[in-house]
Tab-separated table of C-alpha atoms in Angstrom:
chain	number	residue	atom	x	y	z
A	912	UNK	CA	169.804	6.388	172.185
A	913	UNK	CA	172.098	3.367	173.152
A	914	UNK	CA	172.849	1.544	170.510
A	915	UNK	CA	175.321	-0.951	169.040
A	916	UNK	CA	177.223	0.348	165.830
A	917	UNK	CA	179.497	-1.256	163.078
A	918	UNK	CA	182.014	0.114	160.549
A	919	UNK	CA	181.892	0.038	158.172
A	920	UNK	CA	178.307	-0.576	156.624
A	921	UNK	CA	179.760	-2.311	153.509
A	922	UNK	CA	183.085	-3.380	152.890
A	923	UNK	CA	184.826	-4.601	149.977
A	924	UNK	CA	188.557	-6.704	149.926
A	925	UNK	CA	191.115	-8.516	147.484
A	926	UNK	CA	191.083	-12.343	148.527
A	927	UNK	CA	193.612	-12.875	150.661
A	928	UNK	CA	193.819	-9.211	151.546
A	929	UNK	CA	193.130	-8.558	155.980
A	930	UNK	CA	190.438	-6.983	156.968
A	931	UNK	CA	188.817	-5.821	159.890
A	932	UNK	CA	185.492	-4.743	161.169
A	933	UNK	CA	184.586	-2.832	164.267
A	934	UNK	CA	181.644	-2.817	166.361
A	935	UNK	CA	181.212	0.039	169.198
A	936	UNK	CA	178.364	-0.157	171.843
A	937	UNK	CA	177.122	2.610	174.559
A	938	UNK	CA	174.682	0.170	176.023
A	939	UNK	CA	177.703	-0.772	178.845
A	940	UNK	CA	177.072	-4.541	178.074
A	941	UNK	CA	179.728	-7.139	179.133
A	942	UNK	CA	178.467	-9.854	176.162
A	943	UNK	CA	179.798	-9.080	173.226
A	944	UNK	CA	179.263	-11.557	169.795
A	945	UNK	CA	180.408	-11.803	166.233
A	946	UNK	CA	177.836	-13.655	164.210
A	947	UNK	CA	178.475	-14.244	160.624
A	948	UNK	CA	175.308	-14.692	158.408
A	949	UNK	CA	175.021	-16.051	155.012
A	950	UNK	CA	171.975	-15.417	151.960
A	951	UNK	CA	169.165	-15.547	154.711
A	952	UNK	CA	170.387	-18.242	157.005
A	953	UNK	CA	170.322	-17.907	160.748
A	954	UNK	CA	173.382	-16.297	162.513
A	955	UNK	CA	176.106	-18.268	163.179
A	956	UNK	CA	177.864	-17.463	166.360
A	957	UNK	CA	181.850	-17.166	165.677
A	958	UNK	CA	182.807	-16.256	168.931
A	959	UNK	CA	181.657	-13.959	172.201
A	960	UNK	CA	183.412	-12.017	175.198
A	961	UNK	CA	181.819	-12.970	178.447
A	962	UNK	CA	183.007	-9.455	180.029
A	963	UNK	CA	187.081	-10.298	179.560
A	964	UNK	CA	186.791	-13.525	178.808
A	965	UNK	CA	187.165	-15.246	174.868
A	966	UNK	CA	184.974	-17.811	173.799
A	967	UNK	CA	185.737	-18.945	170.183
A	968	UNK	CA	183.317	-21.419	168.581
A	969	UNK	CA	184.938	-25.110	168.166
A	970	UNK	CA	184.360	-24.540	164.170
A	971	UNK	CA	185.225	-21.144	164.041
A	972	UNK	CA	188.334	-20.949	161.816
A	973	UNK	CA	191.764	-19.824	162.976
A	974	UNK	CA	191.685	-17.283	159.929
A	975	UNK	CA	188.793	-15.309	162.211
A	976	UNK	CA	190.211	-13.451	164.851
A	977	UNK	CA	188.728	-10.526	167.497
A	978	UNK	CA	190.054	-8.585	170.288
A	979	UNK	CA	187.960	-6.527	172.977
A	980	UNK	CA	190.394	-3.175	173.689
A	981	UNK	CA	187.704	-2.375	175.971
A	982	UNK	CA	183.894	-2.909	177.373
A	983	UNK	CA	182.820	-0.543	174.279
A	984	UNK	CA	184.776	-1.704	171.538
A	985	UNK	CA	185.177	-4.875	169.995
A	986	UNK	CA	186.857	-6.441	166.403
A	987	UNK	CA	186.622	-8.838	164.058
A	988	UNK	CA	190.067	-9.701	161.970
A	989	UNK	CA	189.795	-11.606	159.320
A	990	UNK	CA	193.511	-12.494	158.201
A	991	UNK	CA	193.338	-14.075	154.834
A	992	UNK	CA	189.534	-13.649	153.453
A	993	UNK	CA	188.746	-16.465	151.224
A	994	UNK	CA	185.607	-16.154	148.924
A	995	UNK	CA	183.317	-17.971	150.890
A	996	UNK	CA	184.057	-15.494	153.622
A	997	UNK	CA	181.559	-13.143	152.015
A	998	UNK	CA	178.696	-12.276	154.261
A	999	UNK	CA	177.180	-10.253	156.408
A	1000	UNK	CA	178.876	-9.656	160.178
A	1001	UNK	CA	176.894	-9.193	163.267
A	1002	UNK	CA	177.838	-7.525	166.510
A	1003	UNK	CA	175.066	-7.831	169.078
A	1004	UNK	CA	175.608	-7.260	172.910
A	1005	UNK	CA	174.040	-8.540	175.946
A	1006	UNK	CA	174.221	-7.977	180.114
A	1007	UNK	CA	175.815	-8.912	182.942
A	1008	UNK	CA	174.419	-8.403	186.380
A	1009	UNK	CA	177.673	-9.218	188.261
A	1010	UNK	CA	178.921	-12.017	186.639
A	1011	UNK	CA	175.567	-13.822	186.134
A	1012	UNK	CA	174.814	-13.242	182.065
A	1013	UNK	CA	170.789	-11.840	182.021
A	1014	UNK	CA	169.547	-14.996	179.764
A	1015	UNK	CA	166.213	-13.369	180.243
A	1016	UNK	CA	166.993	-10.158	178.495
A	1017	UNK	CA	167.207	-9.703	174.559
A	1018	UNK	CA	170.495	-9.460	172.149
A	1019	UNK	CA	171.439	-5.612	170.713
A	1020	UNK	CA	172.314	-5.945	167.532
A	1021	UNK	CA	174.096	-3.827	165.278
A	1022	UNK	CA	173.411	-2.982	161.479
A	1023	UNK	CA	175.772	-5.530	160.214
A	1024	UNK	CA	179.158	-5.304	157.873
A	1025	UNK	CA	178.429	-6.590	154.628
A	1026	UNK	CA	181.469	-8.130	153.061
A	1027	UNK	CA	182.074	-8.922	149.314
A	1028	UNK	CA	185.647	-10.531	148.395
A	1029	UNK	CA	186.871	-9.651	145.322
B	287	UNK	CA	171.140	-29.204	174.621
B	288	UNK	CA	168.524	-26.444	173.807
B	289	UNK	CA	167.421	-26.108	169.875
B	290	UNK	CA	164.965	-23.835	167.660
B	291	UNK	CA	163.103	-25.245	164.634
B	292	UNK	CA	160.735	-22.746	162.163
B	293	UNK	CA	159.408	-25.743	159.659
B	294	UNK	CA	158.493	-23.274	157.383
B	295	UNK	CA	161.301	-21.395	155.249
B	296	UNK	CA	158.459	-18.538	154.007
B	297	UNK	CA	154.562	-17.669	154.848
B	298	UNK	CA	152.425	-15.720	152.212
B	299	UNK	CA	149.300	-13.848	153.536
B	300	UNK	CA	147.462	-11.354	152.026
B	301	UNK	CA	147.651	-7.338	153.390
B	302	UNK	CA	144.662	-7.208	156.265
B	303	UNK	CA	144.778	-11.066	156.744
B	304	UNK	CA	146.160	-12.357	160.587
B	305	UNK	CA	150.008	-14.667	159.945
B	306	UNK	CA	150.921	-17.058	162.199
B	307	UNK	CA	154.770	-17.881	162.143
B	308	UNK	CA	155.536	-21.052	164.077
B	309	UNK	CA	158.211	-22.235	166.167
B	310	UNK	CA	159.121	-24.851	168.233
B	311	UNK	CA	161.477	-25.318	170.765
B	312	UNK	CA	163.246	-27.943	172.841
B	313	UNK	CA	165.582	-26.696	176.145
B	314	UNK	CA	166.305	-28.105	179.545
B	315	UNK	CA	163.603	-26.261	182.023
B	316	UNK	CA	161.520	-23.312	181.333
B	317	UNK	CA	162.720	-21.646	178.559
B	318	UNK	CA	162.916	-18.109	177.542
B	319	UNK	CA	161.815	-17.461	173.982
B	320	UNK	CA	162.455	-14.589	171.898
B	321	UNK	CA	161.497	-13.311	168.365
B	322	UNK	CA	163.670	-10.865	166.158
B	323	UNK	CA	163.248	-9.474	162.839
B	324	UNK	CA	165.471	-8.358	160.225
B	325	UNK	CA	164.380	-6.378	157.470
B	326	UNK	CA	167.501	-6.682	154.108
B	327	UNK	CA	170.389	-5.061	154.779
B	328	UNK	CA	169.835	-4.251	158.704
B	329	UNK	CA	170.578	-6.346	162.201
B	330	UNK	CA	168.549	-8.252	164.134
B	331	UNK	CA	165.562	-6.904	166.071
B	332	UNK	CA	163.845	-7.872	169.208
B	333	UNK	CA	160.446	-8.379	169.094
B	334	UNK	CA	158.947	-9.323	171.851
B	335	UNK	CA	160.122	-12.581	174.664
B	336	UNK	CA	158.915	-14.720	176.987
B	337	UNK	CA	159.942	-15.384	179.947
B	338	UNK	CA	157.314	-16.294	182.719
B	339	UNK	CA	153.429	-15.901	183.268
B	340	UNK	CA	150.743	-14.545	181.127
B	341	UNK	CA	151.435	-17.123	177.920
B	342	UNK	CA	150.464	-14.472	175.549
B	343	UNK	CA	152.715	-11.801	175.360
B	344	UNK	CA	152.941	-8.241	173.095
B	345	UNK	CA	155.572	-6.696	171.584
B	346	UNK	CA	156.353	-3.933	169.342
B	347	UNK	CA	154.775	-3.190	165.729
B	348	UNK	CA	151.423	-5.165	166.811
B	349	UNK	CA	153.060	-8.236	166.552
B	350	UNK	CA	152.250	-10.703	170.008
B	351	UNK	CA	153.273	-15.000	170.887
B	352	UNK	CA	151.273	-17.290	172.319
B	353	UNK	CA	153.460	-19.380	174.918
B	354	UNK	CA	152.337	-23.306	174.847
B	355	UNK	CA	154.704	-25.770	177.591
B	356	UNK	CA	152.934	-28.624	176.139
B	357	UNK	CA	153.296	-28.238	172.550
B	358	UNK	CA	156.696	-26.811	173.545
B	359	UNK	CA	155.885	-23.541	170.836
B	360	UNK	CA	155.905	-20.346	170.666
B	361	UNK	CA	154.595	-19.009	167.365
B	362	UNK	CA	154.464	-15.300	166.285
B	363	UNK	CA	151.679	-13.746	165.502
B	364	UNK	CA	149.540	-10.657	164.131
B	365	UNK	CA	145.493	-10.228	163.514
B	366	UNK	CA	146.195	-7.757	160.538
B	367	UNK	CA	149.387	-8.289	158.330
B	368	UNK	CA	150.902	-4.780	156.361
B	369	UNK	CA	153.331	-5.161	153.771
B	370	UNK	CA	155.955	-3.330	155.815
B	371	UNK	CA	155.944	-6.815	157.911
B	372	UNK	CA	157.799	-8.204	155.008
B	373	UNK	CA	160.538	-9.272	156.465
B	374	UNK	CA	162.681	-12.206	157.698
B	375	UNK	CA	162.121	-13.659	161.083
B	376	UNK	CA	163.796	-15.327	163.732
B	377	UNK	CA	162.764	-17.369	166.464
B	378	UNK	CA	165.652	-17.930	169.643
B	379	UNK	CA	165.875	-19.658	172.651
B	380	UNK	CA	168.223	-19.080	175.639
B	381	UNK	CA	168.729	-20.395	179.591
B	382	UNK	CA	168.353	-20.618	182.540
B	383	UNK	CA	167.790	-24.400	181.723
B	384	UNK	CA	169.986	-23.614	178.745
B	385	UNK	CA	173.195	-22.303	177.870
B	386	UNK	CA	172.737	-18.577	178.067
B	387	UNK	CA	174.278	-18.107	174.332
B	388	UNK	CA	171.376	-18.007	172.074
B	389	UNK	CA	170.327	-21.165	169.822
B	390	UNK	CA	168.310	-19.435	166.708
B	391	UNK	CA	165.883	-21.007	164.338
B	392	UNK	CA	166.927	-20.948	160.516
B	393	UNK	CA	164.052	-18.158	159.977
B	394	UNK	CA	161.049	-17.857	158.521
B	395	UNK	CA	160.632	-15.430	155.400
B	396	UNK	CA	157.534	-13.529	155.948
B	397	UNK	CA	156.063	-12.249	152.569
B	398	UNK	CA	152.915	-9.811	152.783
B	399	UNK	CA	150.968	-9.663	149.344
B	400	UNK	CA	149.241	-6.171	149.012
């Protein structure tokens, strides 16, 4: 089955210690997200690829990075993890039909990263 | 600017009784809705959407959403609750009116009594 996956499942770091997470997809989508999600609360959008292209939220902070090698893989970096960067990660992917972004089609989303800072 | 609000934070029913989980909406043009669920520990999932016609739509696990342009809603719904719908909920709208990136509701924590 397509799917969207993320590495690890549950990962634990030192504060101020990098990290990063991974998300893979074989659903060929060109919309790629990171979402972080705290206790319960909706999903806050960090940033998203529109195919190449990097959109980073306005109040995203600079310690959150990501980089797209290719269409199937995508990262989240998180340079100096401070404790209230603990929380669950979401990858979820959407498609493209040429450039156009299919607003009427659903999000994929993976399992989620759950990080605890130590 | 396109927004999502779920006024209630958590609905109780009773196993075998029909939940209603509301949610209102607010976009420029017709919108299309959508409805996720995450169960602890595990991603979003897509429920069911709405995008045009028939204003009642079905989606997976039994679950359907009845589609209302004047009362701008679009609340979730089931006849017969099971515990296994425990669960947290999530209400989103996107374009074409909109901005295609998702706005989602702060969820609604569904809790099914046996």
């Amino acid at each position: 089955d397509a799917m969207v996956i993320q590495n690890p499942r549950y990962q634990v770091t030192q504060f101020g210690k990098p990290v990063t997470l991974s998300c893979s997809q074989t659903l060929n989508h060109n919309v790629m997200y990171w979402y972080q999600q705290k206790s319960s609360q909706a999903p806050k959008l960090l940033f998203h690829y529109y195919d190449k292209d990097f959109n980073n939220e306005a109040d995203t902070p600079d310690n959150f990075q990501s980089r797209r090698p290719n269409t199937s893989f995508c990262f989240l970096d998180i340079r100096s993890p401070g404790l209230g960067d603990a929380a669950m990660y979401l990858c979820a992917t959407s498609p493209l039909v040429g450039h156009h972004p299919q607003s009427n089609q659903p999000q994929h989303f993976g399992d989620g990263t759950r990080l605890s800072i130590l | 600017a396109q927004s999502v609000a779920q006024p209630e934070d958590q609905v109780n029913v009773a196993e075998g009784n029909p939940l209603t989980v509301k949610c209102t909406y607010s976009v420029s043009g017709n919108p299309y809705l959508f409805w996720y669920v995450q169960y602890p520990n595990r991603g979003l999932q897509f429920l069911l959407k709405y995008i045009t016609g028939d204003n009642l739509v079905k989606g997976s696990y039994g679950f359907e959403a009845e589609f209302n342009k004047s009362q701008t809603s679009f609340h979730l719904k089931k006849p017969s609750a099971l515990v296994s719908d425990s669960a947290l909920y999530f209400c989103a709208v996107r374009g074409p009116g909109g901005s295609y990136i998702p706005t989602f509701g702060r969820g609604t924590s569904l809790i099914v009594h046996p």
